[in-house]
Amino acid sequence: IILALVACNRPGPGTGKLFEKRATGLPYEVVVVMENGLWKGHVGDAVYAQLTAPVPALPQSEPKMKVMHVTSDDFNGLMKYVRNVLLVDVNPKRYTRVSLQSKQDEWASGQLVQVLTAPDTTELLASLAAQQIDLTARFDQAEQERRKTYLQQTHNSWVKEQVHTQFGATLLAPEEMTSSKTGSHFLWVSDNANRGRSDLLVYSFPWQADEPWTEAAWIARRDSVLQRNLPGSFEGSYMTTETRMPPLFTATAATDGLGGTLRGLWRMQGDMMGGPFVSRALYDAEQQRMIVVEGFVYAPESNKAPLIHKLEASL
């Protein structure tokens, strides 16, 4: 029993507790602690709608978070150890404005607790409607950090070595990615799973700092690289970007707009395959090149969001 306790728990730094439980639950699950009167009204509807808003750039709607609701009276026992917790409190005697605060390792190690407070429901609903309060951003960041910590401990060493040799960069890919293909300034790795396949790409190409980095320029380069390196099963088939659903492009302000994130759908020209992808471009000023790392998913019979989330941690 003592050995089991030591294995499952660790001292809580700065908590004064002899042992601190490890957070439980699945990724992107959240427990919302809110009184029934609020949960069953407009506040509960608004909180639930924001937490379960669709993950962007997927072929079908999938919620950002899986939500479980409990009242403060029922928030005890194992519930207090869930990895993501949102506490909602509306009280005019305690609060003068709407606020969202985060607490790390409140009741368990690896846990994130967000506390949403407001003086009244009118101000709270106005803040949520105006998107002044983002309930999912911090939870998503925490999940990505948890996944990155796992990748630091468990990753594919061969992929890490290949990326460093070819591109002078570091990529921590899931260790199950054992299929690969290398080319000129190109690397593809995949887990080759029968259901819910995940792939990673790394490629680079020359780019001058004075060239405008636009969505159209990126897609054109992407399609050229994919057509050359990822042919399909049928003759003449190849991977390309699906433009009927326009990708979501965000430039990187830190490098004067060079680089950024691209989210969208891919399809196999001349075949029926397709799915979501997320891509990150980094500008290497020293070598005047753009380095792109990309994850894409093929999972026609299952949810894609969990797979995309895992790949994003590597990106």
Coordinates of C-alpha atoms in Angstrom, one line a residue:
I1 CA 0.0 0.0 0.0
I2 CA 2.8 2.4 0.9
L3 CA 4.6 1.7 -2.4
A4 CA 1.4 2.3 -4.3
L5 CA 0.8 5.6 -2.6
V6 CA 4.4 6.8 -3.3
A7 CA 4.1 5.8 -6.9
C8 CA 0.7 7.6 -7.5
N9 CA 1.4 10.7 -5.5
R10 CA 4.2 13.2 -4.8
P11 CA 4.7 16.0 -2.3
G12 CA 2.9 19.1 -3.1
P13 CA 5.4 22.0 -3.5
G14 CA 4.3 25.0 -1.3
T15 CA 1.0 23.4 -0.5
G16 CA 1.8 22.1 3.0
K17 CA 0.4 18.8 2.0
L18 CA 2.2 15.5 2.7
F19 CA 0.9 14.1 -0.6
E20 CA -0.6 15.7 -3.6
K21 CA -2.9 13.6 -5.9
R22 CA -2.1 13.5 -9.6
A23 CA -4.8 15.0 -11.8
T24 CA -7.2 12.5 -13.5
G25 CA -9.5 12.6 -16.5
L26 CA -9.0 12.6 -20.2
P27 CA -7.6 15.4 -22.4
Y28 CA -10.0 18.2 -23.1
E29 CA -12.5 17.2 -20.4
V30 CA -13.6 19.9 -18.0
V31 CA -15.7 19.9 -14.9
V32 CA -17.9 23.0 -14.5
V33 CA -18.8 23.8 -10.9
M34 CA -21.9 26.0 -11.0
E35 CA -25.1 26.1 -9.0
N36 CA -28.2 24.6 -10.8
G37 CA -30.0 27.9 -11.0
L38 CA -27.2 29.4 -13.1
W39 CA -26.4 26.2 -15.1
K40 CA -30.0 25.8 -16.2
G41 CA -30.3 29.4 -17.3
H42 CA -28.7 31.8 -19.8
V43 CA -25.3 31.7 -17.9
G44 CA -25.1 28.0 -18.2
D45 CA -26.0 28.1 -21.8
A46 CA -23.4 30.7 -22.6
V47 CA -20.6 28.9 -20.7
Y48 CA -21.5 25.6 -22.3
A49 CA -21.6 27.1 -25.8
Q50 CA -18.2 28.6 -25.4
L51 CA -16.6 25.4 -24.0
T52 CA -18.1 23.3 -26.7
A53 CA -17.6 25.6 -29.6
P54 CA -16.3 23.7 -32.7
V55 CA -12.7 23.1 -33.2
P56 CA -11.7 25.2 -36.2
A57 CA -10.9 23.8 -39.7
L58 CA -12.3 20.3 -39.3
P59 CA -14.5 18.5 -41.9
Q60 CA -17.3 18.1 -39.3
S61 CA -18.2 19.8 -36.1
E62 CA -16.3 18.6 -33.0
P63 CA -16.5 20.4 -29.6
K64 CA -13.4 21.9 -28.1
M65 CA -14.1 20.5 -24.6
K66 CA -16.2 17.7 -23.2
V67 CA -18.2 19.2 -20.3
M68 CA -19.4 17.7 -17.0
H69 CA -21.4 19.8 -14.6
V70 CA -21.7 19.5 -10.8
T71 CA -22.9 21.8 -8.1
S72 CA -20.5 23.0 -5.3
D73 CA -22.1 20.5 -2.9
D74 CA -21.3 17.6 -5.3
F75 CA -17.8 18.9 -6.0
N76 CA -15.9 16.6 -3.8
G77 CA -14.0 13.3 -3.8
L78 CA -12.6 12.3 -7.1
M79 CA -14.2 15.3 -8.8
K80 CA -11.7 17.6 -7.2
Y81 CA -8.8 15.8 -8.9
V82 CA -10.0 16.2 -12.5
R83 CA -7.3 17.9 -14.7
N84 CA -9.5 20.8 -15.9
V85 CA -11.9 22.6 -13.6
L86 CA -14.0 25.7 -14.1
L87 CA -15.5 27.3 -11.0
V88 CA -18.3 29.9 -11.7
D89 CA -19.4 32.2 -8.9
V90 CA -21.8 35.2 -9.3
N91 CA -22.0 37.3 -6.2
P92 CA -22.6 41.1 -6.0
K93 CA -21.2 41.3 -2.4
R94 CA -17.9 39.7 -3.4
Y95 CA -17.1 41.0 -6.9
T96 CA -17.2 44.4 -8.7
R97 CA -16.3 43.2 -12.2
V98 CA -16.1 40.1 -14.3
S99 CA -12.8 38.2 -13.9
L100 CA -11.2 34.9 -15.0
Q101 CA -8.3 33.7 -13.0
S102 CA -6.2 30.5 -13.2
K103 CA -4.8 28.3 -10.4
Q104 CA -2.2 25.6 -11.1
D105 CA -2.1 22.4 -9.0
E106 CA -5.0 23.5 -6.8
W107 CA -6.1 20.0 -5.6
A108 CA -3.9 17.8 -7.7
S109 CA -0.6 18.0 -9.5
G110 CA -1.0 18.7 -13.2
Q111 CA -4.4 20.3 -12.6
L112 CA -5.6 23.6 -14.0
V113 CA -8.5 25.4 -12.2
Q114 CA -10.1 28.5 -13.7
V115 CA -12.3 30.7 -11.6
L116 CA -14.9 32.8 -13.3
T117 CA -16.5 35.4 -11.1
A118 CA -18.9 38.3 -11.7
P119 CA -21.1 40.7 -9.7
D120 CA -24.2 39.7 -11.7
T121 CA -25.4 37.6 -14.6
T122 CA -25.9 40.6 -16.9
E123 CA -22.3 41.6 -16.8
L124 CA -21.2 38.0 -17.1
L125 CA -23.3 37.3 -20.1
A126 CA -22.2 40.6 -21.8
S127 CA -18.5 39.6 -21.3
L128 CA -19.1 36.1 -22.7
A129 CA -21.1 37.4 -25.7
A130 CA -18.4 40.0 -26.5
Q131 CA -15.7 37.3 -26.2
Q132 CA -13.9 39.4 -23.6
I133 CA -13.6 36.2 -21.6
D134 CA -12.1 33.1 -23.3
L135 CA -12.8 30.0 -21.3
T136 CA -11.0 27.5 -23.6
A137 CA -7.7 29.2 -24.4
R138 CA -6.0 28.5 -21.1
F139 CA -7.4 24.9 -21.0
D140 CA -6.0 24.3 -24.5
Q141 CA -2.6 25.7 -23.5
A142 CA -2.6 23.4 -20.4
E143 CA -3.4 20.4 -22.5
Q144 CA -0.7 21.3 -25.0
E145 CA 1.9 21.7 -22.2
R146 CA 0.9 18.3 -20.7
R147 CA 1.4 16.7 -24.1
K148 CA 4.7 18.4 -24.7
T149 CA 5.9 17.2 -21.3
Y150 CA 5.0 13.7 -22.3
L151 CA 6.9 14.1 -25.6
Q152 CA 10.0 15.2 -23.8
Q153 CA 10.0 11.9 -22.0
T154 CA 8.7 9.7 -24.8
H155 CA 9.4 10.5 -28.5
N156 CA 10.9 9.0 -31.6
S157 CA 14.7 9.4 -31.4
W158 CA 15.2 8.5 -35.1
V159 CA 12.9 11.3 -36.2
K160 CA 14.5 13.8 -33.8
E161 CA 18.0 12.9 -35.3
Q162 CA 16.7 13.1 -38.9
V163 CA 15.1 16.5 -38.4
H164 CA 18.3 17.8 -36.7
T165 CA 20.5 16.5 -39.5
Q166 CA 18.4 17.7 -42.4
F167 CA 17.0 21.0 -41.1
G168 CA 19.1 22.0 -38.1
A169 CA 15.9 21.9 -36.0
T170 CA 14.4 19.8 -33.3
L171 CA 11.1 17.9 -33.6
L172 CA 9.7 15.6 -30.9
A173 CA 7.4 13.2 -32.8
P174 CA 5.3 10.5 -31.2
E175 CA 7.3 7.3 -30.8
E176 CA 4.8 5.3 -32.7
M177 CA 5.6 7.2 -36.0
T178 CA 7.8 4.5 -37.5
S179 CA 7.0 4.8 -41.3
S180 CA 9.0 7.4 -43.1
K181 CA 10.2 8.9 -46.4
T182 CA 13.0 11.3 -47.0
G183 CA 13.6 13.6 -49.9
S184 CA 15.4 16.8 -50.9
H185 CA 14.6 19.2 -48.0
F186 CA 11.7 16.9 -47.1
L187 CA 10.8 14.4 -44.4
W188 CA 7.5 12.5 -43.9
V189 CA 6.8 10.2 -40.9
S190 CA 3.6 8.4 -40.0
D191 CA 2.2 6.0 -37.5
N192 CA 0.4 4.1 -40.4
A193 CA -2.5 3.3 -38.0
N194 CA -5.4 1.4 -39.5
R195 CA -7.9 3.7 -37.8
G196 CA -7.1 7.3 -37.1
R197 CA -3.8 7.7 -38.9
S198 CA -1.5 10.6 -38.0
D199 CA 1.4 12.0 -40.2
L200 CA 4.0 14.7 -39.8
L201 CA 5.9 16.6 -42.5
V202 CA 9.0 18.8 -42.4
Y203 CA 10.1 20.6 -45.4
S204 CA 12.0 23.8 -46.3
F205 CA 12.4 26.1 -49.3
P206 CA 14.3 29.3 -50.1
W207 CA 12.6 32.5 -49.1
Q208 CA 13.8 36.1 -49.2
A209 CA 12.8 38.5 -46.4
D210 CA 11.4 41.0 -48.8
E211 CA 9.0 38.5 -50.3
P212 CA 5.4 38.9 -49.0
W213 CA 4.3 35.9 -47.0
T214 CA 0.7 35.4 -47.9
E215 CA -1.9 32.6 -47.6
A216 CA -1.8 32.2 -51.4
A217 CA 2.0 32.0 -51.5
W218 CA 2.0 29.4 -48.7
I219 CA -0.6 27.2 -50.3
A220 CA 1.1 27.3 -53.6
R221 CA 4.4 26.2 -52.1
R222 CA 2.6 23.6 -50.0
D223 CA 0.8 22.1 -53.0
S224 CA 4.1 22.0 -55.0
V225 CA 5.9 20.1 -52.2
L226 CA 3.0 17.7 -51.6
Q227 CA 2.5 16.9 -55.3
R228 CA 6.2 16.1 -55.7
N229 CA 6.6 14.0 -52.5
L230 CA 3.3 12.5 -51.6
P231 CA 1.7 10.6 -54.5
G232 CA -1.5 8.7 -54.0
S233 CA -2.3 5.0 -54.6
F234 CA -3.6 5.7 -58.1
E235 CA -1.4 6.9 -61.0
G236 CA -1.6 10.7 -61.2
S237 CA -3.1 11.1 -57.7
Y238 CA -1.4 13.3 -55.2
M239 CA -2.1 15.3 -52.0
T240 CA -3.2 18.9 -52.3
T241 CA -5.0 21.6 -50.3
E242 CA -8.8 21.7 -50.3
T243 CA -9.7 25.3 -51.2
R244 CA -13.5 24.8 -51.3
M245 CA -13.3 25.3 -47.5
P246 CA -10.7 28.2 -47.3
P247 CA -7.9 27.5 -44.8
L248 CA -7.4 29.7 -41.8
F249 CA -4.2 31.7 -42.0
T250 CA -2.5 33.5 -39.2
A251 CA 0.8 35.3 -39.8
T252 CA 3.6 35.5 -37.2
A253 CA 3.9 39.1 -36.0
A254 CA 7.3 38.4 -34.2
T255 CA 9.1 38.0 -37.6
D256 CA 7.4 40.8 -39.5
G257 CA 4.7 38.6 -40.8
L258 CA 7.0 35.9 -42.1
G259 CA 5.8 32.5 -41.0
G260 CA 2.7 31.6 -39.1
T261 CA -0.1 29.0 -38.8
L262 CA -2.3 27.5 -41.5
R263 CA -5.3 25.2 -40.7
G264 CA -7.4 23.6 -43.3
L265 CA -8.3 20.4 -45.1
W266 CA -6.3 18.3 -47.5
R267 CA -7.5 16.0 -50.2
M268 CA -6.0 13.4 -52.5
Q269 CA -6.4 14.6 -56.1
G270 CA -7.7 11.7 -58.1
D271 CA -8.8 9.7 -55.0
M272 CA -11.4 9.9 -52.3
M273 CA -9.1 10.5 -49.3
G274 CA -9.0 13.6 -47.2
G275 CA -8.9 15.1 -43.7
P276 CA -7.7 18.1 -41.6
F277 CA -4.2 19.5 -41.3
V278 CA -2.4 22.1 -39.3
S279 CA 0.9 23.7 -40.4
R280 CA 3.5 26.0 -38.8
A281 CA 6.0 28.0 -40.9
L282 CA 9.2 29.4 -39.3
Y283 CA 11.4 31.9 -41.1
D284 CA 15.2 31.2 -40.9
A285 CA 16.8 34.6 -41.6
E286 CA 20.3 33.3 -41.4
Q287 CA 19.8 30.8 -44.3
Q288 CA 17.0 32.8 -46.0
R289 CA 14.6 29.9 -46.0
M290 CA 11.2 28.9 -44.7
I291 CA 10.9 25.8 -42.6
V292 CA 7.5 24.2 -42.4
V293 CA 6.4 21.5 -40.0
E294 CA 2.9 20.1 -40.6
G295 CA 0.6 17.4 -39.1
F296 CA -2.3 15.9 -41.0
V297 CA -4.9 13.2 -40.1
Y298 CA -6.8 10.6 -42.0
A299 CA -9.6 9.3 -39.8
P300 CA -12.8 8.9 -41.9
E301 CA -14.7 7.0 -39.3
S302 CA -13.7 8.7 -36.1
N303 CA -13.2 12.2 -34.5
K304 CA -10.2 14.1 -35.8
A305 CA -9.8 16.7 -33.0
P306 CA -7.9 14.4 -30.5
L307 CA -5.5 13.4 -33.2
I308 CA -4.9 17.0 -34.4
H309 CA -4.4 18.1 -30.8
K310 CA -1.6 15.5 -30.3
L311 CA 0.1 16.6 -33.5
E312 CA 0.0 20.3 -32.5
A313 CA 2.0 19.5 -29.4
S314 CA 4.8 18.2 -31.7
L315 CA 4.5 21.3 -33.9

